[in-house]
Tab-separated table of C-alpha atoms in Angstrom:
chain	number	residue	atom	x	y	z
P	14	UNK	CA	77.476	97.273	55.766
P	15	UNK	CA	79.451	96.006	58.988
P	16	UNK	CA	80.451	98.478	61.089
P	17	UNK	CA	83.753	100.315	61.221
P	18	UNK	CA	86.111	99.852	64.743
P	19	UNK	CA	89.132	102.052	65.180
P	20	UNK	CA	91.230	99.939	67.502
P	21	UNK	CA	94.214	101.715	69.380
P	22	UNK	CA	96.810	100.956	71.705
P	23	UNK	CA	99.296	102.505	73.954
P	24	UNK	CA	102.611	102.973	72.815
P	25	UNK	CA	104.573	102.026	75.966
P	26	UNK	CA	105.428	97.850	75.520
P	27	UNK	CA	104.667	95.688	72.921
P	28	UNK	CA	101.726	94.044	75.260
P	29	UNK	CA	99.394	96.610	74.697
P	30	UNK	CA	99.913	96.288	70.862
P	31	UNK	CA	99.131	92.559	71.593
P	32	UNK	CA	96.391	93.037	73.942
P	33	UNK	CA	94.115	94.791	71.082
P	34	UNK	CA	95.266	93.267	68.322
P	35	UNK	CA	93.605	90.461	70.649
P	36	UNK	CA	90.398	92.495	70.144
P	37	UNK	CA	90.831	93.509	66.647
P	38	UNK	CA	91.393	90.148	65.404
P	39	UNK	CA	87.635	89.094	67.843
P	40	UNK	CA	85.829	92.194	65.890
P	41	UNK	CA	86.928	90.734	62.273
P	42	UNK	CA	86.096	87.134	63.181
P	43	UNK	CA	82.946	88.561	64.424
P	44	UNK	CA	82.381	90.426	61.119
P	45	UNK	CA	83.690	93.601	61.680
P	46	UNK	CA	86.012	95.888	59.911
P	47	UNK	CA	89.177	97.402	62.012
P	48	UNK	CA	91.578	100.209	61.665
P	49	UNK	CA	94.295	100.049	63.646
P	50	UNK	CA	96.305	102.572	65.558
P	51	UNK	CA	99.240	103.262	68.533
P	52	UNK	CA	102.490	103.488	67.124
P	53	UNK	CA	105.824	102.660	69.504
P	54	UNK	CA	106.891	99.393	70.624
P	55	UNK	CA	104.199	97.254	69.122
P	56	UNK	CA	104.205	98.520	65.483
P	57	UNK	CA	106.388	95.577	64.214
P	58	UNK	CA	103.375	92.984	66.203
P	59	UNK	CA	100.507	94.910	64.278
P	60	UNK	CA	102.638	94.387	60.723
P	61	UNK	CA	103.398	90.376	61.525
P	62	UNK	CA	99.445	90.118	62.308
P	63	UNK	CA	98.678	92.085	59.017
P	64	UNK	CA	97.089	95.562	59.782
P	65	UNK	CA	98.110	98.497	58.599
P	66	UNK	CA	98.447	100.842	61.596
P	67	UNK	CA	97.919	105.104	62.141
P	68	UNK	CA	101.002	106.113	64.015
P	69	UNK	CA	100.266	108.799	65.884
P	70	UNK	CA	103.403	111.072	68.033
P	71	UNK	CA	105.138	108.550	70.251
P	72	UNK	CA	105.075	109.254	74.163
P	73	UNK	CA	107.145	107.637	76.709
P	74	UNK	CA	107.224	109.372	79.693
P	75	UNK	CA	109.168	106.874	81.967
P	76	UNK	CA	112.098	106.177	79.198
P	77	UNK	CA	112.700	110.198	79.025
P	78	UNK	CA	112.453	110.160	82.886
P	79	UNK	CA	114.745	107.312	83.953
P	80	UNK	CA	117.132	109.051	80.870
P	81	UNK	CA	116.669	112.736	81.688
P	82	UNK	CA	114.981	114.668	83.961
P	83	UNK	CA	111.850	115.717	85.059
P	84	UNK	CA	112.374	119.054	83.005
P	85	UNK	CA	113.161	117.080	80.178
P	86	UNK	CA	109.887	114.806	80.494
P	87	UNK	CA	108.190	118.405	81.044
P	88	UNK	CA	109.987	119.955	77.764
P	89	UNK	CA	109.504	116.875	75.753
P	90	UNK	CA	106.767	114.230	76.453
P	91	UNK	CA	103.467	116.705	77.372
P	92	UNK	CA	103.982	118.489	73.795
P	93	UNK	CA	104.092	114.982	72.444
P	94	UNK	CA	100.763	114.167	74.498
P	95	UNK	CA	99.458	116.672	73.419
P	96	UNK	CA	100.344	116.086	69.886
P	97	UNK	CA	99.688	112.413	70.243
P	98	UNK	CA	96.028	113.670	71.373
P	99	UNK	CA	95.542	116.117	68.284
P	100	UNK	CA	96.864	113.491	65.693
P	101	UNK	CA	94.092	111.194	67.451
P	102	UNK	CA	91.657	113.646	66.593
P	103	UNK	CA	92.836	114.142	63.026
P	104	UNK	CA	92.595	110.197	62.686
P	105	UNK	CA	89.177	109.864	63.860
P	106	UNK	CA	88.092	113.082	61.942
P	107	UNK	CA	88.905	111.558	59.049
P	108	UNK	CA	88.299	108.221	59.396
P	109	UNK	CA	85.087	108.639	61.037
P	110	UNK	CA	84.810	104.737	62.930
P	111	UNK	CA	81.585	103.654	64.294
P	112	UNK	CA	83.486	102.921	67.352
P	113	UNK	CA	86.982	103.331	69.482
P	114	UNK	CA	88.266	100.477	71.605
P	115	UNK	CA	91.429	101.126	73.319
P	116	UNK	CA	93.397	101.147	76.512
P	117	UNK	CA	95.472	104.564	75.729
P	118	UNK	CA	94.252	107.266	77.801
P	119	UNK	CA	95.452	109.938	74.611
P	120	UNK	CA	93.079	108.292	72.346
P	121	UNK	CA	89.851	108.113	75.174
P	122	UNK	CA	90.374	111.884	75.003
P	123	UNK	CA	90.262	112.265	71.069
P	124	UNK	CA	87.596	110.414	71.047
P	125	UNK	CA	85.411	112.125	73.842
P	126	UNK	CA	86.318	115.413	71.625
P	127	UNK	CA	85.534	113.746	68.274
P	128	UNK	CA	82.338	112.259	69.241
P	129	UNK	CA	83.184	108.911	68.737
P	130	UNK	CA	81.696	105.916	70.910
P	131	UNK	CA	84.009	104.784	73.199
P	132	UNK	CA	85.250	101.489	74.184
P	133	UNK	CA	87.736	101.181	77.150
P	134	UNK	CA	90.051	98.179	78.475
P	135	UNK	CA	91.889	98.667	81.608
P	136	UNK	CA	93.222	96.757	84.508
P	137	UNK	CA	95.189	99.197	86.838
P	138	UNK	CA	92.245	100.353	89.084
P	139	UNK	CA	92.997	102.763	91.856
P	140	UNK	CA	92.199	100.113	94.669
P	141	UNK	CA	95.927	98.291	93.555
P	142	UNK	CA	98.080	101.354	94.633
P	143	UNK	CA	98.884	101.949	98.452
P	144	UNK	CA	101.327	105.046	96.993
P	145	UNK	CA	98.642	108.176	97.482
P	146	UNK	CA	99.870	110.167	94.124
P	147	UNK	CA	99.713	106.621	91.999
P	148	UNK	CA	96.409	106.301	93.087
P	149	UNK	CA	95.064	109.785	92.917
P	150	UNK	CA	96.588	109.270	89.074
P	151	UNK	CA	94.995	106.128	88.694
P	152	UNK	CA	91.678	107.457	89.981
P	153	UNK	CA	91.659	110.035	87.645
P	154	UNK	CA	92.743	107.732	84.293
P	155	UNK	CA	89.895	105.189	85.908
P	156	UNK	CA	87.054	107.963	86.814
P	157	UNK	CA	87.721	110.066	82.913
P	158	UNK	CA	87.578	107.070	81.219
P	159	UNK	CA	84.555	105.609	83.015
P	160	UNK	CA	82.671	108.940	82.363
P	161	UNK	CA	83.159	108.797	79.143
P	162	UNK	CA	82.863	105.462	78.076
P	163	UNK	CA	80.145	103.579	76.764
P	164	UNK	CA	81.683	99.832	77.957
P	165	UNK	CA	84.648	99.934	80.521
P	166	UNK	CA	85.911	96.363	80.307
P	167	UNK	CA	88.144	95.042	83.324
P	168	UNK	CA	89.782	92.437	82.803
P	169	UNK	CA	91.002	90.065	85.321
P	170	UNK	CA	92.497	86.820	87.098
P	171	UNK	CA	91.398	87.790	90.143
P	172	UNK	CA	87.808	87.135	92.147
P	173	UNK	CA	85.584	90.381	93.053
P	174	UNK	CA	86.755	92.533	95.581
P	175	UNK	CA	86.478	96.333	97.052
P	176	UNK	CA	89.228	97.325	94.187
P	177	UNK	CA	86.519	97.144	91.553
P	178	UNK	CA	85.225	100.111	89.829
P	179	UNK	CA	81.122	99.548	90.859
P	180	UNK	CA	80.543	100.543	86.815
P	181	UNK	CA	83.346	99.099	85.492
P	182	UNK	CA	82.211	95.426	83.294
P	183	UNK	CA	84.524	92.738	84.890
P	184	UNK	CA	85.504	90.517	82.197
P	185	UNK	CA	88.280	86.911	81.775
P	186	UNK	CA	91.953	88.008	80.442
P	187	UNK	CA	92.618	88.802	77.137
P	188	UNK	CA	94.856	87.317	75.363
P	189	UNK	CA	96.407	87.625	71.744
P	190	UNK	CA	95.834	83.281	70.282
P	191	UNK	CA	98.067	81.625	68.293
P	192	UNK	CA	95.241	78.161	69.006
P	193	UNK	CA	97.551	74.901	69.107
P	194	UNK	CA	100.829	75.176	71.101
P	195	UNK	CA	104.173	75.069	69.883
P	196	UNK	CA	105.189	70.892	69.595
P	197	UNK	CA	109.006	71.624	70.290
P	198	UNK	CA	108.292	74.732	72.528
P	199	UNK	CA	111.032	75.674	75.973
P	200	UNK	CA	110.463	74.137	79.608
P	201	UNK	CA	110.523	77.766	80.389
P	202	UNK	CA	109.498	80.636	78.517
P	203	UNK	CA	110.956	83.610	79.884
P	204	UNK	CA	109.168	87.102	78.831
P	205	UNK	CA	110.366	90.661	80.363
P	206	UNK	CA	108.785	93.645	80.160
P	207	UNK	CA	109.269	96.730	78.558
P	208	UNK	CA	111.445	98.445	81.869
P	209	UNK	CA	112.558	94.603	83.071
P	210	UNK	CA	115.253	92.230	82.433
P	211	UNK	CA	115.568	88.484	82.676
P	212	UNK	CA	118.479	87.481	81.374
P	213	UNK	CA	120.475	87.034	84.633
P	214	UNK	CA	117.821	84.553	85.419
P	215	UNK	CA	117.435	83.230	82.429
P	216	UNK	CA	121.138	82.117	82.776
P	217	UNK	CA	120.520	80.599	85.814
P	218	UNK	CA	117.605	78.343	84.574
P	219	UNK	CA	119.647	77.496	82.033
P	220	UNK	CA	122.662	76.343	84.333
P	221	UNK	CA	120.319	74.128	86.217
P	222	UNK	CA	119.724	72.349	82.946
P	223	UNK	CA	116.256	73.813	81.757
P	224	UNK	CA	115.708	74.350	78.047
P	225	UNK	CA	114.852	78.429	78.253
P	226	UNK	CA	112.860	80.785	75.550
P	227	UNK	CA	114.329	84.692	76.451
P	228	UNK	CA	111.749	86.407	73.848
P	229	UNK	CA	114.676	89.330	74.661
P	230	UNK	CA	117.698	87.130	73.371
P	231	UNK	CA	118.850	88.596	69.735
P	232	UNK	CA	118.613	84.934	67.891
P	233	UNK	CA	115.004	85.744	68.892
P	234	UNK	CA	112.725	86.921	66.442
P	235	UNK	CA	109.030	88.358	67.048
P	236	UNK	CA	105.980	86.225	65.813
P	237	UNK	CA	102.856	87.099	65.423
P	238	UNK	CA	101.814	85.446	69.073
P	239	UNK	CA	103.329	84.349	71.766
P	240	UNK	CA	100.858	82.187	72.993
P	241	UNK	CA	101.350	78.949	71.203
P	242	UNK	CA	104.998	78.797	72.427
P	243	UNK	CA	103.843	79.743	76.507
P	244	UNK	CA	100.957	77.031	76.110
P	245	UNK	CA	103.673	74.433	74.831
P	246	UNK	CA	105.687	75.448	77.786
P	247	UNK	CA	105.742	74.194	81.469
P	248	UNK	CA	105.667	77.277	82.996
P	249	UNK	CA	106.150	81.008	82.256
P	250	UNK	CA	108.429	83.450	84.049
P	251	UNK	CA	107.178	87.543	83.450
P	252	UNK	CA	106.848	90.687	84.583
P	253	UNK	CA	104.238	92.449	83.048
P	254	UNK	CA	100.177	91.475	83.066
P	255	UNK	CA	100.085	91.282	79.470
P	256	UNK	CA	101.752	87.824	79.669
P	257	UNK	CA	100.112	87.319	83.067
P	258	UNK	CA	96.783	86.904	80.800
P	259	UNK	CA	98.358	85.333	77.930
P	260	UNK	CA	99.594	82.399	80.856
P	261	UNK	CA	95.946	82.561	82.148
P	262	UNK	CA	94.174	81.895	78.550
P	263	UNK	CA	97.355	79.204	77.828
P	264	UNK	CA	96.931	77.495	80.819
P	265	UNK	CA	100.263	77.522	81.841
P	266	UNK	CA	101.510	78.149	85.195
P	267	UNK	CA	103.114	81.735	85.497
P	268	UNK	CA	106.136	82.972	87.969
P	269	UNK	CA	105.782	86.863	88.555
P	270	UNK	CA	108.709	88.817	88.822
P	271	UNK	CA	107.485	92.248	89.068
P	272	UNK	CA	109.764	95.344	87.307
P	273	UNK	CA	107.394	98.407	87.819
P	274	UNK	CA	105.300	99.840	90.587
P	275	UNK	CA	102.303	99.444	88.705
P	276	UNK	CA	103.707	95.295	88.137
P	277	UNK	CA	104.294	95.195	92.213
P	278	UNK	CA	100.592	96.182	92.551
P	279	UNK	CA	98.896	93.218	89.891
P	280	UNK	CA	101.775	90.639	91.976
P	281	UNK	CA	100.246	91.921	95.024
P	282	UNK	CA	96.516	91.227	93.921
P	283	UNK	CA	97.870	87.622	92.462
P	284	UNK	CA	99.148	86.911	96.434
P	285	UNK	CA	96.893	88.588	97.910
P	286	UNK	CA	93.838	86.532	96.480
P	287	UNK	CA	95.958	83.561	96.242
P	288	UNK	CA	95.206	83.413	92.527
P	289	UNK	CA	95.581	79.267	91.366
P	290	UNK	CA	98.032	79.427	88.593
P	291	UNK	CA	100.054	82.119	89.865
P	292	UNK	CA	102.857	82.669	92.188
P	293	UNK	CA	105.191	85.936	92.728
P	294	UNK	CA	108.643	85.769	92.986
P	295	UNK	CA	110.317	88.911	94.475
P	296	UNK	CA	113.738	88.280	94.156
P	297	UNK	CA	115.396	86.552	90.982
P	298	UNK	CA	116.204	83.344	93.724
P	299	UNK	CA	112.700	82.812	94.097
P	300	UNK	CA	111.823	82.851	90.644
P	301	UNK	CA	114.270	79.595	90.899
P	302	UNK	CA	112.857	78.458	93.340
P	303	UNK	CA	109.387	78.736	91.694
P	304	UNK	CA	110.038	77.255	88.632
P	305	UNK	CA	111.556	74.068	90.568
P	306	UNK	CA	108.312	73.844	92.432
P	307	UNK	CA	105.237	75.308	89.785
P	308	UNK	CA	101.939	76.425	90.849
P	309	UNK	CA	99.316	74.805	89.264
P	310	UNK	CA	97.673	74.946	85.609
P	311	UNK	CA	95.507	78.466	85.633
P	312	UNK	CA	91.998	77.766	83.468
P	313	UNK	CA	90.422	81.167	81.975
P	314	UNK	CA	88.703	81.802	78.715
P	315	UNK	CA	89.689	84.368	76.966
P	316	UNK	CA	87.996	88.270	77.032
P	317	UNK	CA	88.827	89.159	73.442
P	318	UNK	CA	85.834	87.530	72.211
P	319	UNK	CA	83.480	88.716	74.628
P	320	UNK	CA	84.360	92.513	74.004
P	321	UNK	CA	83.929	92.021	70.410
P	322	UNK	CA	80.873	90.296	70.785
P	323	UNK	CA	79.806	93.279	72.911
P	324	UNK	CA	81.084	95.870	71.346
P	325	UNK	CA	79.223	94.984	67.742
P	326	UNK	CA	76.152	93.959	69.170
P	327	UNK	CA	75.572	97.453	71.089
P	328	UNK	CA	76.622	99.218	67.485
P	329	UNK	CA	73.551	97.342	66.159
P	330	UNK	CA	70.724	100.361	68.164
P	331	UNK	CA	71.061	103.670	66.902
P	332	UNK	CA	73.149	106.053	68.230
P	333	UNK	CA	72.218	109.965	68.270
P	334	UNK	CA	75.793	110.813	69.424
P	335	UNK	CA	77.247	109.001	66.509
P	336	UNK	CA	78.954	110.439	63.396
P	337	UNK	CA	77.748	109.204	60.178
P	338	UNK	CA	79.328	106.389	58.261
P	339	UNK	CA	80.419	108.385	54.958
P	340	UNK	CA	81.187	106.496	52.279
P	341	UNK	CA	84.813	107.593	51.453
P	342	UNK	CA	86.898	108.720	54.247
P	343	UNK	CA	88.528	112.292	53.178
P	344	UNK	CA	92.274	112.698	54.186
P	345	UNK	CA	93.801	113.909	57.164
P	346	UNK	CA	94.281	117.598	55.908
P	347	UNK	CA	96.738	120.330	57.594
P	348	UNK	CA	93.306	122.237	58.940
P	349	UNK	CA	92.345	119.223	60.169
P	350	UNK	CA	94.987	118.161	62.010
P	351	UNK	CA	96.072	121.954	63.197
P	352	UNK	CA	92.345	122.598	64.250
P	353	UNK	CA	93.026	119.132	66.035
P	354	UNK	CA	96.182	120.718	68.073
P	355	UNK	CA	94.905	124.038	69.128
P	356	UNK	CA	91.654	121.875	70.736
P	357	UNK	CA	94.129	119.721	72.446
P	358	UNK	CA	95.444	122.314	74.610
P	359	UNK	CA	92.449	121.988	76.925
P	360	UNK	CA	93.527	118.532	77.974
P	361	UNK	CA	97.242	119.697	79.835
P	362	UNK	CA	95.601	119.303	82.917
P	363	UNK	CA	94.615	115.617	81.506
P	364	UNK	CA	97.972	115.219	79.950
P	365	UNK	CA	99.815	116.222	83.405
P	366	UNK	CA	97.913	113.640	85.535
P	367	UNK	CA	98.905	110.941	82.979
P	368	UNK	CA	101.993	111.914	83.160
P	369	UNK	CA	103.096	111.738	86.492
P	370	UNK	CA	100.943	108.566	86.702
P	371	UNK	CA	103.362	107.168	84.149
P	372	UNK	CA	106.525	108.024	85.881
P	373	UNK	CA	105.679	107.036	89.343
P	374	UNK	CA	105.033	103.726	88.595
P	375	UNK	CA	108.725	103.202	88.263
P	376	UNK	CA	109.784	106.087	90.554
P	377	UNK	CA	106.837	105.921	93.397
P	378	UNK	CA	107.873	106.510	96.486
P	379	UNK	CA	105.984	103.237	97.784
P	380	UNK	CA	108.407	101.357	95.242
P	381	UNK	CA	111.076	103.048	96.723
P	382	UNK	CA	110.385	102.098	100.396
P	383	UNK	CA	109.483	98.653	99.309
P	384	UNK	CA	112.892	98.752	97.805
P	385	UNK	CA	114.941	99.670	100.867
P	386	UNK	CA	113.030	97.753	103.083
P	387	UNK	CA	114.203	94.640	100.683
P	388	UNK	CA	118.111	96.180	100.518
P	389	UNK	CA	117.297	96.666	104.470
P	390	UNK	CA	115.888	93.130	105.285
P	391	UNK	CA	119.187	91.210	103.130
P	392	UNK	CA	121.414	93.736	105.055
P	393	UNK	CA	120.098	92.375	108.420
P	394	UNK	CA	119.906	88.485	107.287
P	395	UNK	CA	123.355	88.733	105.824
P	396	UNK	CA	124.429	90.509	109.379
P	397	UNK	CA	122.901	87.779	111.182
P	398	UNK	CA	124.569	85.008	109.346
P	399	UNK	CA	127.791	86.515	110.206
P	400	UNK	CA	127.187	86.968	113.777
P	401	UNK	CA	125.872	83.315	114.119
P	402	UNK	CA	129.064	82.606	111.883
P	403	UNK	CA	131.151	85.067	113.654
P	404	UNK	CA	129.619	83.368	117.335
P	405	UNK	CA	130.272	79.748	116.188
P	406	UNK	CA	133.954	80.652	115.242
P	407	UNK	CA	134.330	82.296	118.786
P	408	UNK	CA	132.929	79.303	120.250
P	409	UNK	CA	135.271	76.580	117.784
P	410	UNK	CA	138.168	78.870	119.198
P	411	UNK	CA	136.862	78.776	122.846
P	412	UNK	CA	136.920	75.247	122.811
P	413	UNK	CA	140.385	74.864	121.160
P	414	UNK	CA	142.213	77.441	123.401
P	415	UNK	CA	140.675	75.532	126.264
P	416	UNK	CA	141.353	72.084	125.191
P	417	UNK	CA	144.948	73.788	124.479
P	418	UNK	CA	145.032	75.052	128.376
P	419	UNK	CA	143.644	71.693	129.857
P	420	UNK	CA	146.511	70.002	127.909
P	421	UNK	CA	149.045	72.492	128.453
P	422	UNK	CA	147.674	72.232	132.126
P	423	UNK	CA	147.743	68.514	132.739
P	424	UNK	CA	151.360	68.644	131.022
P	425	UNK	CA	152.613	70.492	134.475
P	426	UNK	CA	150.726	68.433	136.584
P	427	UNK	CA	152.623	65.596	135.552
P	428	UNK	CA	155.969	67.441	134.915
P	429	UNK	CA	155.441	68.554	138.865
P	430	UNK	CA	154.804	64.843	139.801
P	431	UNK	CA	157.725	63.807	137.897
P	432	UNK	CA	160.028	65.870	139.674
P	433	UNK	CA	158.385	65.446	143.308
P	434	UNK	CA	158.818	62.162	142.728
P	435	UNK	CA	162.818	62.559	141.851
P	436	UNK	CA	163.613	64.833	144.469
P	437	UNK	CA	161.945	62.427	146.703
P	438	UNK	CA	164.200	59.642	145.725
P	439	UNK	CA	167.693	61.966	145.879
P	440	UNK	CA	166.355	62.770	149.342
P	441	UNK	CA	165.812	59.012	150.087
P	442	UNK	CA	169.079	58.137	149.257
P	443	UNK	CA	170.982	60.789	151.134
């Protein structure tokens, strides 16, 4: 019988939906069976692919942030971890996988309290953030989740460096495939994030006579991978590192216009290591700027098949922490699930840390430094162009009230001669 993998994603932007569908789609081509799970913004990508998906509570901790307060992301999104932890549990109860892979930090800890073997994918390593409370969050997602994981994949564009987790299992980007590209696809396929927008730029490309894809206009509608139409494309403008790996699998060359904190940090590794395919556009004018002058075509395979490949294989040994395969999964009863919730309460500490790792990577204080230092810097630049414009205007007047005065000042010269000369002639004749 093939083995059983629950596959779950975080709820937070449809490119963690398409990030394990990535994987669940490797596992069945591989022979496996998947259940799917996550819930939130990439529910509708999970239908078009055709799984059936557990939706566990929705969190979104930087949404009821940038919309409330931080007593409303108190009041309302750590009961809704919490509950999104205990529904986990419920799921996995009843369900009883042979494995979890996921990248949602909610489901790692359901599954280190069901007993379940434990998969993790996960790019954001501590080493990215120069904010100290983003990385002390990110050091605690990274260090949990590497305790308690059998594989922690890391995927990435990037060569080795001191930012890598010593355990952690460095592996290419994965990607959600869609194989051949899109014949009659954009010169530019433009993909925000979750807390981005592109449409100003979009507008812009658009203007200067490029045929643009906005996956955010409304005549848009969601497909079951994005992939085929980036790989058709010339180049790729995004925010987020889901599409940052679907450009590195396509082959397409990618413009990074980072929304997020946690974005600024992967742009930063992308410049940093001078990543080929790759370049970061701060401002929405250099994203123009960019796409008039491309980097050139990344090359990457894709991770999605090595994980499954992985994953499967290591389910072939035994496992003496592993819950028996029963042969019909019972339902997800009220104990179950209630049982589930008042287990769950030991993980607020957990839930905290995730929490305010989640709402400083749009809030950080580093972002917010980085941000007036930009606002500073276009201040000063737009001060100096009026002082050079306000000196060469002084100067253009100099010159003019001069040449004015040496006109003015040779008129009376010769209006003195003139009448020198006349009075010498009346004094002549007399």
């Amino acid at each position: 019988m093939p083995p059983t993998v629950a596959v779950a994603h975080y709820p937070e932007g449809a490119g963690h939906a398409t990030r394990m569908l990535a994987i669940a789609k490797a596992i069945e081509s591989a022979g496996g069976s998947v259940r799917m799970a996550g819930g939130g913004a990439g529910t509708e990508f999970v239908a078009l692919n055709g799984f059936d998906e557990f939706e566990p509570t929705n969190v979104d901790y930087i949404d009821t942030y940038q919309n409330g307060s931080l007593w409303q992301t108190a009041k309302r999104s750590l009961p809704a971890s919490l509950s999104r932890i205990a529904d986990y549990q419920a799921w996995l109860s009843a369900t009883e996988p042979d494995a979890l892979v996921t990248d949602d930090m909610f489901a790692a800890m359901a599954a280190n309290r069901c007993d379940v073997p434990l998969y993790v994918l996960k790019h954001d390593m501590p080493g990215l953030y120069d904010d100290f409370t983003e990385r002390a969050g990110a050091r605690f997602h990274t260090l949990f989740q590497l305790a308690t994981a059998r594989e922690f994949f890391y995927p990435v564009v990037w060569p080795e460096s001191p930012v890598d987790p010593a355990q952690a299992t460095r592996i290419p980007p994965v990607a959600l495939d869609g194989h051949s590209p899109i014949q009659d696809s954009a010169d530019v396929v433009v993909v925000p994030s979750h807390y981005s927008s592109l449409s100003r730029v979009s507008e812009h490309l658009r203007r200067q006579g490029y045929d643009v894809l906005n996956v955010a206009d409304e005549d848009w509608d969601p497909v079951q991978s994005l992939l085929p139409y980036i790989r058709g494309a010339d180049v790729v403008v995004c925010s987020g590192y889901s599409t940052i790996m679907d450009a590195a699998v396509a082959g397409t060359p990618c413009i990074v216009h980072p929304a997020t904190d946690e974005q600024d940090a992967v742009a930063d590794c992308l410049a940093r290591f001078d990543v080929g395919g790759f370049t970061v556009a701060p401002d929405p004018i250099d994203v123009l700027d960019a796409v008039a002058d491309p980097p050139s075509d990344p090359a990457f395979s894709n991770g999605a098949t090595f994980i499954a490949r992985h994953v499967l294989l290591d389910l072939e040994d035994p496992d003496p922490y592993a819950i028996p395969h029963a042969d019909e999964s019972p339902e997800v009863g009220p104990d179950i699930a209630e049982s589930s919730k008042l287990r769950s309460i030991a993980t607020v500490p957990a839930v905290a840390a995730a929490g305010v790792i989640a709402t400083t990577s749009v809030v950080a204080p580093s972002r917010l430094g980085r941000k007036i230092s930009s606002i500073a810097s276009r201040v000063s630049d737009a001060g100096q162009r009026l002082r050079n414009q306000t000196e060469g205007a002084g100067r253009r007047l100099a010159r003019v009230v001069g040449d004015g005065v040496r006109i003015a000042a040779g008129g009376c010269r010769g209006l003195a001669r003139q009448c020198r000369r006349a009075l010498s002639g009346r004094l002549s004749r007399s």
